[in-house]
Amino acid sequence: MNEQVAIQKEKMTNLKNLKDQVIVITGASSGIGLVTARMAAAKGAKVVLAARNEEALHELTDELQQAGHEAIYVKADVGLEEDVIRIAETAMKEFGRFDTWVNNAGVGIYGRAMDVSDQDMKRLFATNYWGVVYGSRTAVRYYLERGDRGALINVGSIFGDRGTLVQSAYASSKFAVHGWTDSLRMECEREGVPVSITLIHPAKVDTPYNEHARSYEEYMPVHKGMIYPPEAVAEAILYAAANPKRDVYVGSQAKMLQFLGSNFPRFTDKLWEAVFPPTQYDKHRHANPLEDSNLYHAGYGLHERGTNLGWKRKSSIFVKAAKHPVITRIILASVGAWVLTKMTRKGDD
């Protein structure tokens, strides 16, 4: 009897290794979702790919299957609850379960807060916020019914921790995602739901987000400055799929902006007002027409990266640190001890 209790307790607390998992990924046809799908499959996971671009999904699924991986796809608009439920039903029909659900799908709008139409804002929230709500509820209900712990991973944003100019609608939707994730996590923990809920906080990431976004501005949206590869976000997502984590920050700029905004809000306002707007567009290119964005229909697929400008990093130290917390603490403690020793010796001199 005690052995059965121990086994059940282990099932409620542990997450499976990636090679033993079935992973649902929304927004899988480009950018972060595309890279995550390829990386998860390469690590042995079975993947359920969801997006609006059926042609891209079909091609990606063929690519993975021909490489010997198990993959299926579902054409779905996460802004529609019935489509999200259909994703789960397809995973159950094909694989009999899913172990990790990744809410990654998202759309963007570049435009001043007073300029963006109500209709466009509502459509953005349908994908960025309601898509996360529908996916979260679907996953949590399934884990509760199954009684075997799974992972829910919501992809937030640097702008979900701190508001911004030019992308006010997008930032607001990500604020909502962050609040939803924190609230749901507490409720699930209090009620003993067997789920690990992780919020990913990416900084600027080199994906086609800028090309897909609807822009009210004259020039082509881009990321400038320090930009992280989508592989860094995928690495964070897949680590959280197998290792319970509350939050994972991708990029030092994400953590720094969150810290500054929380502790020095007025200073951050002034700094951001001066620095941020010029980093959001390329004056050498005009923005795409509004109707070419992916706000209301699928954008082009199978592109991992966009046309962004700046220092493109190869990885994120913050993600590496999250994966090796003990080593990170030892290194920080050693550095601190070394600094303290140097200061003490200087004082003695």
XYZ file of C-alpha atoms in Angstrom:
349
model
C 0.000 0.000 0.000
C 2.811 2.401 0.956
C 4.548 1.565 -2.333
C 1.411 2.479 -4.292
C 1.147 5.783 -2.422
C 4.800 6.524 -3.158
C 4.303 5.769 -6.864
C 1.235 8.016 -7.018
C 3.091 10.809 -5.201
C 5.986 10.519 -7.643
C 3.564 10.768 -10.572
C 2.107 13.941 -9.076
C 5.491 15.651 -8.583
C 7.747 14.554 -11.435
C 7.737 15.489 -15.086
C 8.720 13.026 -17.787
C 11.953 13.194 -19.733
C 11.534 14.915 -23.094
C 12.092 11.696 -25.020
C 9.053 10.206 -23.283
C 6.750 13.178 -23.804
C 3.985 14.238 -26.140
C 4.262 18.015 -26.529
C 1.596 20.356 -27.909
C 3.010 23.538 -29.456
C 0.831 26.394 -30.695
C 2.180 28.909 -33.188
C 4.369 26.115 -34.556
C 4.619 27.299 -38.156
C 7.300 29.981 -37.638
C 9.677 31.648 -35.207
C 9.876 30.328 -31.641
C 7.223 27.671 -32.199
C 8.952 26.313 -35.292
C 12.341 26.114 -33.587
C 10.787 24.531 -30.477
C 9.038 21.904 -32.600
C 12.236 20.931 -34.409
C 14.261 20.903 -31.190
C 11.669 18.865 -29.266
C 11.432 16.290 -32.045
C 15.223 16.033 -32.241
C 15.255 15.218 -28.513
C 12.826 12.363 -29.054
C 9.511 13.949 -28.096
C 6.325 13.325 -30.045
C 4.971 16.685 -31.184
C 1.498 18.019 -31.916
C 1.852 21.144 -34.044
C -0.844 23.813 -34.213
C -1.119 27.032 -36.220
C -3.311 28.700 -38.854
C -0.955 28.052 -41.767
C -1.887 24.514 -42.842
C 0.555 24.427 -45.757
C 3.500 25.225 -43.477
C 2.323 22.726 -40.867
C 1.992 19.995 -43.474
C 5.497 20.644 -44.777
C 6.976 20.760 -41.268
C 5.241 17.540 -40.257
C 6.572 15.804 -43.385
C 10.059 17.107 -42.606
C 9.976 15.710 -39.069
C 8.433 12.394 -40.059
C 10.991 11.844 -42.813
C 13.700 12.411 -40.197
C 12.200 9.567 -38.152
C 10.253 11.647 -35.625
C 6.621 11.306 -34.592
C 4.645 14.427 -35.450
C 1.101 15.431 -36.332
C -0.498 18.794 -37.014
C -3.791 20.576 -36.440
C -4.849 23.666 -38.349
C -6.248 25.860 -35.592
C -6.911 29.438 -34.580
C -6.198 29.605 -30.856
C -8.518 32.602 -30.564
C -11.379 30.113 -30.999
C -11.963 27.828 -28.015
C -13.404 25.058 -30.190
C -10.177 24.981 -32.205
C -8.082 24.692 -29.051
C -10.221 21.811 -27.793
C -9.753 20.137 -31.171
C -5.973 20.321 -30.725
C -6.260 18.368 -27.472
C -8.681 15.867 -28.995
C -6.297 15.249 -31.901
C -3.392 14.646 -29.507
C -5.508 12.186 -27.541
C -6.702 10.378 -30.656
C -3.212 10.022 -32.133
C -1.006 9.546 -29.060
C -3.457 8.840 -26.243
C -2.227 11.762 -24.144
C -0.148 14.913 -23.986
C 2.425 15.744 -21.315
C 3.322 19.371 -22.043
C 1.212 22.148 -23.517
C 3.065 25.201 -24.871
C 1.006 28.369 -25.411
C 3.263 30.168 -27.857
C 1.007 31.567 -30.609
C 1.024 35.347 -30.809
C 0.501 38.339 -33.081
C 1.765 41.915 -32.888
C 0.724 45.487 -33.607
C 3.041 48.463 -33.975
C 1.174 51.692 -33.389
C 0.510 54.424 -30.846
C -2.037 53.676 -28.152
C -4.487 56.289 -29.465
C -4.182 55.164 -33.096
C -4.777 51.399 -33.007
C -8.399 50.522 -33.702
C -10.574 48.757 -31.142
C -11.198 45.982 -33.647
C -7.479 45.334 -34.115
C -6.877 45.344 -30.366
C -9.686 42.838 -29.783
C -8.329 40.557 -32.477
C -4.846 40.725 -30.958
C -6.247 39.863 -27.519
C -8.189 36.947 -29.029
C -4.881 35.330 -29.995
C -2.420 36.558 -27.394
C -4.620 36.404 -24.290
C -7.688 34.262 -24.954
C -5.587 31.719 -26.829
C -3.504 31.301 -23.666
C -6.617 31.084 -21.483
C -8.216 28.424 -23.689
C -4.988 26.433 -23.901
C -4.341 26.692 -20.159
C -7.821 25.548 -19.212
C -7.716 22.674 -21.678
C -4.369 21.454 -20.346
C -5.204 21.866 -16.648
C -8.545 20.059 -17.005
C -6.804 17.186 -18.737
C -4.022 16.869 -16.130
C -6.591 16.997 -13.337
C -8.643 14.261 -14.971
C -5.591 12.119 -15.691
C -4.069 12.567 -12.237
C -0.569 12.465 -13.696
C 1.480 15.626 -13.602
C 2.072 17.584 -16.765
C 3.561 20.932 -17.743
C 1.871 24.106 -18.924
C 4.235 26.646 -20.451
C 3.022 30.131 -21.352
C 5.244 32.351 -23.460
C 5.084 35.898 -22.130
C 7.292 38.835 -23.042
C 9.716 41.446 -21.819
C 6.768 43.792 -22.393
C 4.544 41.769 -20.086
C 6.694 42.960 -17.177
C 6.978 46.563 -18.272
C 4.779 48.685 -20.540
C 6.235 50.213 -23.657
C 5.720 52.727 -26.426
C 4.744 51.800 -29.995
C 3.562 48.329 -28.963
C 0.995 49.239 -26.308
C -1.623 46.723 -27.496
C 0.893 43.873 -27.543
C 2.304 44.841 -24.140
C -1.176 44.976 -22.622
C -1.996 41.491 -23.889
C 1.222 40.129 -22.409
C 0.534 41.856 -19.074
C -2.750 39.954 -19.103
C -0.936 36.684 -19.868
C 1.457 37.234 -16.965
C -1.384 37.991 -14.563
C -3.397 35.006 -15.759
C -0.415 32.663 -15.396
C 0.427 33.795 -11.851
C -3.200 33.572 -10.749
C -3.783 30.168 -12.299
C -0.571 28.822 -10.775
C -1.650 29.795 -7.260
C -5.121 28.316 -7.673
C -3.751 25.052 -9.053
C -1.185 24.796 -6.263
C -3.786 25.440 -3.565
C -6.163 22.876 -5.055
C -3.499 20.245 -5.637
C -3.777 20.154 -9.425
C -0.898 18.048 -10.830
C 0.560 20.674 -13.129
C 3.820 22.603 -13.376
C 3.114 26.109 -14.711
C 5.986 28.108 -16.186
C 6.047 31.634 -17.578
C 8.748 32.374 -20.148
C 9.955 36.005 -20.282
C 11.733 36.493 -23.623
C 13.644 39.671 -24.428
C 13.913 40.780 -28.066
C 14.008 37.636 -30.195
C 15.072 37.315 -33.821
C 11.879 35.892 -35.371
C 9.580 37.016 -38.218
C 7.405 38.766 -35.612
C 8.344 42.121 -37.145
C 7.405 40.992 -40.656
C 4.098 39.486 -39.543
C 2.992 42.358 -37.302
C 0.350 44.884 -38.302
C 2.005 48.302 -38.381
C 0.409 51.734 -38.230
C 3.870 53.285 -38.546
C 5.525 54.514 -41.758
C 8.638 52.355 -41.596
C 9.193 48.611 -41.329
C 9.110 47.322 -37.753
C 12.320 45.682 -36.542
C 14.162 44.819 -33.371
C 17.438 46.684 -32.895
C 20.110 46.395 -30.251
C 20.732 43.094 -28.454
C 18.638 40.319 -29.996
C 18.411 36.702 -28.892
C 17.972 33.645 -31.133
C 14.703 31.699 -31.033
C 16.775 28.670 -30.014
C 17.362 30.328 -26.629
C 13.608 30.555 -26.022
C 13.065 26.999 -27.271
C 15.798 25.825 -24.903
C 14.004 27.518 -22.000
C 10.646 26.026 -23.000
C 11.950 22.477 -23.299
C 13.893 22.701 -20.055
C 10.696 23.762 -18.266
C 8.832 20.890 -19.930
C 10.950 18.399 -18.000
C 11.950 20.474 -14.958
C 9.383 22.448 -12.920
C 10.232 26.153 -13.089
C 8.159 29.173 -12.086
C 9.770 31.715 -14.432
C 12.552 31.629 -17.007
C 14.000 34.872 -18.350
C 15.551 34.752 -21.801
C 18.090 37.558 -22.046
C 19.590 39.929 -19.500
C 17.596 42.845 -20.956
C 14.338 41.114 -19.939
C 15.423 40.792 -16.309
C 17.001 44.245 -16.240
C 13.895 45.996 -17.583
C 11.712 44.145 -15.090
C 14.028 45.203 -12.235
C 14.270 48.827 -13.317
C 10.543 49.135 -13.949
C 9.675 47.709 -10.534
C 12.214 49.658 -8.518
C 12.726 52.876 -10.497
C 9.504 53.381 -12.472
C 9.837 57.097 -13.194
C 13.454 56.796 -14.260
C 12.506 53.840 -16.491
C 9.690 55.861 -18.072
C 12.048 58.656 -19.061
C 14.784 56.293 -20.216
C 12.377 54.234 -22.325
C 10.726 57.305 -23.847
C 14.129 58.519 -25.029
C 15.713 55.255 -26.098
C 13.034 52.826 -27.234
C 11.098 54.278 -30.228
C 14.073 54.516 -32.656
C 14.885 50.843 -31.975
C 11.537 49.731 -33.398
C 11.781 50.521 -37.091
C 14.105 50.533 -40.091
C 14.048 53.874 -41.940
C 15.378 52.234 -45.076
C 12.190 50.197 -45.606
C 8.523 51.091 -45.578
C 6.092 49.086 -43.497
C 4.000 46.401 -45.159
C 0.353 47.256 -45.915
C -2.007 46.615 -43.002
C -3.765 43.814 -44.862
C -0.491 41.890 -45.260
C -0.121 41.289 -41.521
C -0.998 38.004 -39.812
C -3.494 39.639 -37.459
C -6.579 38.243 -39.195
C -5.087 35.463 -41.292
C -2.042 33.225 -41.324
C 1.289 34.770 -42.251
C 3.995 33.039 -44.273
C 5.486 30.017 -42.567
C 8.675 28.019 -42.000
C 10.892 31.023 -41.271
C 12.742 30.811 -37.977
C 14.210 34.320 -38.123
C 13.140 37.757 -39.232
C 14.839 40.784 -40.772
C 15.943 42.375 -37.520
C 19.031 44.533 -37.025
C 21.571 44.579 -34.239
C 23.774 42.379 -32.104
C 22.389 38.888 -32.607
C 23.382 36.714 -29.667
C 24.021 32.990 -30.004
C 22.438 32.030 -26.659
C 21.174 33.391 -23.344
C 23.297 33.208 -20.194
C 20.115 33.564 -18.120
C 18.700 30.381 -19.641
C 21.958 28.518 -19.004
C 21.891 29.719 -15.406
C 18.273 28.580 -14.964
C 19.255 25.117 -16.172
C 22.165 24.884 -13.724
C 21.046 26.723 -10.566
C 23.458 24.986 -8.164
C 26.510 25.717 -10.320
C 25.299 29.295 -10.795
C 25.000 29.803 -7.019
C 28.476 28.377 -6.470
C 29.965 30.686 -9.103
C 28.181 33.736 -7.677
C 29.232 32.809 -4.136
C 32.822 32.327 -5.276
C 32.871 35.679 -7.059
C 31.341 37.347 -4.018
C 33.910 35.775 -1.707
C 36.733 36.840 -4.021
C 35.469 40.433 -4.134
C 35.041 40.493 -0.347
C 38.573 39.137 0.145
C 40.032 41.773 -2.173
C 38.156 44.536 -0.376
C 39.279 43.238 3.023
C 42.916 43.047 1.976
C 42.761 46.541 0.527
C 41.358 47.768 3.806
C 44.166 46.088 5.760
C 46.756 47.722 3.503
